[in-house]
Amino acid sequence: VILDRSSGPEDDQIRIRLPRGYKIIMNPFGINLNMQVQNTATRIKSFNGDAALMLNYAGSKKSLYPGGIYIAYYDKEADKIQIMNTADLNGRVRSQISKTGEYVLIGKLVK
């Protein structure tokens, strides 16, 4: 996985190049939480509790990815992609999450 963080219009732009056999289905998106402490907003890196992320994809795409469709988390501090434990529910994927940051939907082209 090669990540290129260059300055973009809103913050860092993340360009992800996955190894052969994987493809990005949906552009990365961020989940962020901030806590107001006095006059400053502090970013919360992780949270406790049960939070689930559910994403829809076109059912016709499932046949393009025989290895499965997964939600992946980009860890900015470690510069790594982590594939989450993902349940596929016929056109929807679901995963438990506990970290703020960028998530992406990826598909595996081979079994």
Tab-separated table of N, CA, C and O in Angstrom, residues 46-109:
chain	number	residue	atom	x	y	z
A	46	SER	N	-10.377	8.017	19.106
A	46	SER	CA	-11.180	6.791	19.144
A	46	SER	C	-12.304	6.987	20.148
A	46	SER	O	-12.300	7.932	20.931
A	47	PHE	N	-13.272	6.097	20.107
A	47	PHE	CA	-14.412	6.224	20.994
A	47	PHE	C	-14.839	4.845	21.470
A	47	PHE	O	-14.570	3.834	20.827
A	48	ASN	N	-15.473	4.820	22.625
A	48	ASN	CA	-15.962	3.566	23.201
A	48	ASN	C	-17.425	3.385	22.824
A	48	ASN	O	-18.139	4.340	22.593
A	49	GLY	N	-17.860	2.140	22.801
A	49	GLY	CA	-19.260	1.860	22.510
A	49	GLY	C	-19.399	1.105	21.205
A	49	GLY	O	-18.417	0.793	20.532
A	50	ASP	N	-20.631	0.838	20.874
A	50	ASP	CA	-20.927	0.099	19.651
A	50	ASP	C	-21.339	1.066	18.563
A	50	ASP	O	-22.412	1.662	18.628
A	51	ALA	N	-20.490	1.230	17.583
A	51	ALA	CA	-20.815	2.037	16.413
A	51	ALA	C	-20.581	1.158	15.194
A	51	ALA	O	-19.542	0.522	15.067
A	52	ALA	N	-21.559	1.100	14.327
A	52	ALA	CA	-21.443	0.277	13.130
A	52	ALA	C	-21.508	1.175	11.905
A	52	ALA	O	-22.263	2.145	11.868
A	53	LEU	N	-20.686	0.858	10.934
A	53	LEU	CA	-20.676	1.574	9.661
A	53	LEU	C	-21.294	0.653	8.622
A	53	LEU	O	-20.861	-0.493	8.470
A	54	MET	N	-22.330	1.136	7.932
A	54	MET	CA	-22.958	0.342	6.895
A	54	MET	C	-22.924	1.130	5.593
A	54	MET	O	-23.322	2.294	5.561
A	55	LEU	N	-22.404	0.510	4.538
A	55	LEU	CA	-22.281	1.162	3.240
A	55	LEU	C	-23.010	0.341	2.185
A	55	LEU	O	-22.980	-0.890	2.209
A	56	ASN	N	-23.653	1.038	1.253
A	56	ASN	CA	-24.329	0.379	0.142
A	56	ASN	C	-23.421	0.360	-1.076
A	56	ASN	O	-22.629	1.279	-1.278
A	57	TYR	N	-23.552	-0.689	-1.890
A	57	TYR	CA	-22.885	-0.734	-3.187
A	57	TYR	C	-23.833	-1.394	-4.182
A	57	TYR	O	-24.772	-2.089	-3.792
A	58	ALA	N	-23.597	-1.156	-5.462
A	58	ALA	CA	-24.455	-1.734	-6.497
A	58	ALA	C	-24.300	-3.249	-6.487
A	58	ALA	O	-23.189	-3.765	-6.543
A	59	GLY	N	-25.416	-3.954	-6.433
A	59	GLY	CA	-25.388	-5.409	-6.398
A	59	GLY	C	-24.687	-6.023	-7.595
A	59	GLY	O	-24.093	-7.093	-7.504
A	60	SER	N	-24.708	-5.322	-8.726
A	60	SER	CA	-24.057	-5.834	-9.937
A	60	SER	C	-22.530	-5.871	-9.779
A	60	SER	O	-21.846	-6.600	-10.485
A	61	LYS	N	-21.991	-5.087	-8.849
A	61	LYS	CA	-20.534	-5.059	-8.655
A	61	LYS	C	-20.010	-6.284	-7.912
A	61	LYS	O	-18.830	-6.581	-7.962
A	62	LYS	N	-20.892	-6.980	-7.208
A	62	LYS	CA	-20.448	-8.115	-6.394
A	62	LYS	C	-19.751	-9.179	-7.251
A	62	LYS	O	-18.755	-9.754	-6.832
A	63	SER	N	-20.233	-9.410	-8.445
A	63	SER	CA	-19.617	-10.427	-9.310
A	63	SER	C	-18.233	-9.998	-9.798
A	63	SER	O	-17.431	-10.837	-10.196
A	64	LEU	N	-17.932	-8.703	-9.760
A	64	LEU	CA	-16.617	-8.210	-10.180
A	64	LEU	C	-15.534	-8.496	-9.136
A	64	LEU	O	-14.345	-8.447	-9.435
A	65	TYR	N	-15.950	-8.772	-7.895
A	65	TYR	CA	-15.004	-8.960	-6.795
A	65	TYR	C	-15.257	-10.313	-6.119
A	65	TYR	O	-15.840	-10.381	-5.038
A	66	PRO	N	-14.793	-11.405	-6.742
A	66	PRO	CA	-15.050	-12.732	-6.162
A	66	PRO	C	-14.370	-12.947	-4.811
A	66	PRO	O	-14.788	-13.810	-4.038
A	67	GLY	N	-13.354	-12.167	-4.502
A	67	GLY	CA	-12.668	-12.290	-3.214
A	67	GLY	C	-13.382	-11.579	-2.087
A	67	GLY	O	-13.006	-11.704	-0.925
A	68	GLY	N	-14.411	-10.806	-2.405
A	68	GLY	CA	-15.206	-10.120	-1.388
A	68	GLY	C	-15.056	-8.609	-1.428
A	68	GLY	O	-14.159	-8.062	-2.066
A	69	ILE	N	-15.954	-7.945	-0.757
A	69	ILE	CA	-15.962	-6.487	-0.640
A	69	ILE	C	-15.811	-6.156	0.847
A	69	ILE	O	-16.490	-6.739	1.689
A	70	TYR	N	-14.892	-5.237	1.160
A	70	TYR	CA	-14.525	-4.963	2.545
A	70	TYR	C	-14.470	-3.465	2.826
A	70	TYR	O	-14.194	-2.662	1.941
A	71	ILE	N	-14.677	-3.122	4.090
A	71	ILE	CA	-14.435	-1.774	4.579
A	71	ILE	C	-13.018	-1.761	5.132
A	71	ILE	O	-12.626	-2.658	5.873
A	72	ALA	N	-12.241	-0.763	4.741
A	72	ALA	CA	-10.864	-0.642	5.223
A	72	ALA	C	-10.688	0.710	5.914
A	72	ALA	O	-11.305	1.698	5.536
A	73	TYR	N	-9.821	0.737	6.921
A	73	TYR	CA	-9.535	1.943	7.693
A	73	TYR	C	-8.104	2.379	7.416
A	73	TYR	O	-7.186	1.558	7.440
A	74	TYR	N	-7.925	3.668	7.129
A	74	TYR	CA	-6.590	4.210	6.926
A	74	TYR	C	-6.099	4.819	8.231
A	74	TYR	O	-6.665	5.782	8.735
A	75	ASP	N	-5.048	4.239	8.796
A	75	ASP	CA	-4.435	4.737	10.027
A	75	ASP	C	-3.391	5.781	9.651
A	75	ASP	O	-2.315	5.447	9.158
A	76	LYS	N	-3.701	7.046	9.880
A	76	LYS	CA	-2.833	8.153	9.478
A	76	LYS	C	-1.488	8.121	10.196
A	76	LYS	O	-0.457	8.419	9.614
A	77	GLU	N	-1.504	7.759	11.476
A	77	GLU	CA	-0.270	7.773	12.253
A	77	GLU	C	0.687	6.666	11.833
A	77	GLU	O	1.892	6.854	11.803
A	78	ALA	N	0.159	5.494	11.492
A	78	ALA	CA	1.004	4.364	11.098
A	78	ALA	C	1.168	4.267	9.584
A	78	ALA	O	1.951	3.467	9.096
A	79	ASP	N	0.449	5.106	8.818
A	79	ASP	CA	0.465	5.053	7.349
A	79	ASP	C	0.164	3.650	6.829
A	79	ASP	O	0.874	3.117	5.978
A	80	LYS	N	-0.895	3.049	7.362
A	80	LYS	CA	-1.272	1.697	6.953
A	80	LYS	C	-2.765	1.606	6.710
A	80	LYS	O	-3.553	2.322	7.317
A	81	ILE	N	-3.126	0.676	5.829
A	81	ILE	CA	-4.523	0.334	5.582
A	81	ILE	C	-4.844	-0.920	6.384
A	81	ILE	O	-4.098	-1.889	6.348
A	82	GLN	N	-5.955	-0.895	7.094
A	82	GLN	CA	-6.380	-2.048	7.878
A	82	GLN	C	-7.750	-2.490	7.369
A	82	GLN	O	-8.705	-1.720	7.397
A	83	ILE	N	-7.848	-3.737	6.890
A	83	ILE	CA	-9.127	-4.264	6.432
A	83	ILE	C	-9.923	-4.683	7.657
A	83	ILE	O	-9.449	-5.445	8.497
A	84	MET	N	-11.124	-4.164	7.765
A	84	MET	CA	-11.977	-4.420	8.922
A	84	MET	C	-12.694	-5.757	8.754
A	84	MET	O	-12.851	-6.254	7.650
A	85	ASN	N	-13.160	-6.298	9.871
A	85	ASN	CA	-13.998	-7.486	9.845
A	85	ASN	C	-15.356	-7.056	9.290
A	85	ASN	O	-16.097	-6.346	9.950
A	86	THR	N	-15.656	-7.457	8.058
A	86	THR	CA	-16.794	-6.930	7.320
A	86	THR	C	-17.808	-8.020	7.030
A	86	THR	O	-17.443	-9.101	6.572
A	87	ALA	N	-19.081	-7.724	7.272
A	87	ALA	CA	-20.168	-8.628	6.920
A	87	ALA	C	-20.821	-8.107	5.653
A	87	ALA	O	-21.138	-6.923	5.554
A	88	ASP	N	-21.003	-8.980	4.663
A	88	ASP	CA	-21.632	-8.606	3.395
A	88	ASP	C	-23.086	-9.044	3.435
A	88	ASP	O	-23.394	-10.217	3.630
A	89	LEU	N	-23.988	-8.078	3.260
A	89	LEU	CA	-25.420	-8.336	3.371
A	89	LEU	C	-26.141	-8.063	2.048
A	89	LEU	O	-27.118	-7.331	2.015
A	90	ASN	N	-25.648	-8.634	0.941
A	90	ASN	CA	-26.273	-8.483	-0.383
A	90	ASN	C	-26.517	-7.022	-0.760
A	90	ASN	O	-27.633	-6.524	-0.711
A	91	GLY	N	-25.465	-6.348	-1.123
A	91	GLY	CA	-25.563	-4.951	-1.538
A	91	GLY	C	-25.224	-3.964	-0.429
A	91	GLY	O	-25.192	-2.768	-0.657
A	92	ARG	N	-24.981	-4.482	0.755
A	92	ARG	CA	-24.572	-3.655	1.889
A	92	ARG	C	-23.445	-4.359	2.614
A	92	ARG	O	-23.450	-5.577	2.753
A	93	VAL	N	-22.488	-3.580	3.068
A	93	VAL	CA	-21.429	-4.126	3.914
A	93	VAL	C	-21.503	-3.417	5.254
A	93	VAL	O	-21.847	-2.243	5.335
A	94	ARG	N	-21.167	-4.167	6.306
A	94	ARG	CA	-21.302	-3.635	7.658
A	94	ARG	C	-20.074	-4.017	8.467
A	94	ARG	O	-19.565	-5.125	8.358
A	95	SER	N	-19.599	-3.061	9.281
A	95	SER	CA	-18.445	-3.312	10.124
A	95	SER	C	-18.555	-2.482	11.390
A	95	SER	O	-19.061	-1.360	11.354
A	96	GLN	N	-18.078	-3.027	12.508
A	96	GLN	CA	-17.997	-2.275	13.757
A	96	GLN	C	-16.781	-1.350	13.673
A	96	GLN	O	-15.723	-1.763	13.210
A	97	ILE	N	-16.930	-0.104	14.102
A	97	ILE	CA	-15.825	0.840	14.079
A	97	ILE	C	-15.655	1.470	15.453
A	97	ILE	O	-16.608	1.557	16.228
A	98	SER	N	-14.425	1.899	15.748
A	98	SER	CA	-14.170	2.565	17.024
A	98	SER	C	-13.113	3.661	16.902
A	98	SER	O	-12.654	4.180	17.899
A	99	LYS	N	-12.733	3.993	15.665
A	99	LYS	CA	-11.696	5.009	15.458
A	99	LYS	C	-12.217	6.082	14.516
A	99	LYS	O	-12.989	5.810	13.614
A	100	THR	N	-11.752	7.307	14.743
A	100	THR	CA	-12.059	8.375	13.803
A	100	THR	C	-10.963	8.398	12.748
A	100	THR	O	-9.837	7.966	12.986
A	101	GLY	N	-11.292	8.862	11.567
A	101	GLY	CA	-10.324	8.913	10.481
A	101	GLY	C	-10.979	8.569	9.160
A	101	GLY	O	-12.186	8.717	8.995
A	102	GLU	N	-10.181	8.092	8.226
A	102	GLU	CA	-10.663	7.836	6.875
A	102	GLU	C	-10.979	6.361	6.667
A	102	GLU	O	-10.215	5.483	7.073
A	103	TYR	N	-12.081	6.110	5.995
A	103	TYR	CA	-12.522	4.755	5.653
A	103	TYR	C	-12.727	4.683	4.145
A	103	TYR	O	-13.002	5.676	3.492
A	104	VAL	N	-12.582	3.475	3.596
A	104	VAL	CA	-12.739	3.282	2.164
A	104	VAL	C	-13.343	1.904	1.928
A	104	VAL	O	-13.150	0.987	2.729
A	105	LEU	N	-14.101	1.770	0.868
A	105	LEU	CA	-14.686	0.490	0.470
A	105	LEU	C	-13.821	-0.095	-0.634
A	105	LEU	O	-13.574	0.555	-1.649
A	106	ILE	N	-13.305	-1.313	-0.423
A	106	ILE	CA	-12.419	-1.948	-1.408
A	106	ILE	C	-12.957	-3.328	-1.776
A	106	ILE	O	-13.703	-3.938	-1.014
A	107	GLY	N	-12.594	-3.771	-2.963
A	107	GLY	CA	-12.987	-5.095	-3.425
A	107	GLY	C	-11.766	-5.904	-3.798
A	107	GLY	O	-10.784	-5.368	-4.312
A	108	LYS	N	-11.818	-7.206	-3.536
A	108	LYS	CA	-10.730	-8.120	-3.883
A	108	LYS	C	-11.104	-8.813	-5.185
A	108	LYS	O	-12.129	-9.482	-5.263
A	109	LEU	N	-10.228	-8.668	-6.197
A	109	LEU	CA	-10.538	-9.165	-7.522
A	109	LEU	C	-10.365	-10.674	-7.665
A	109	LEU	O	-10.923	-11.271	-8.578
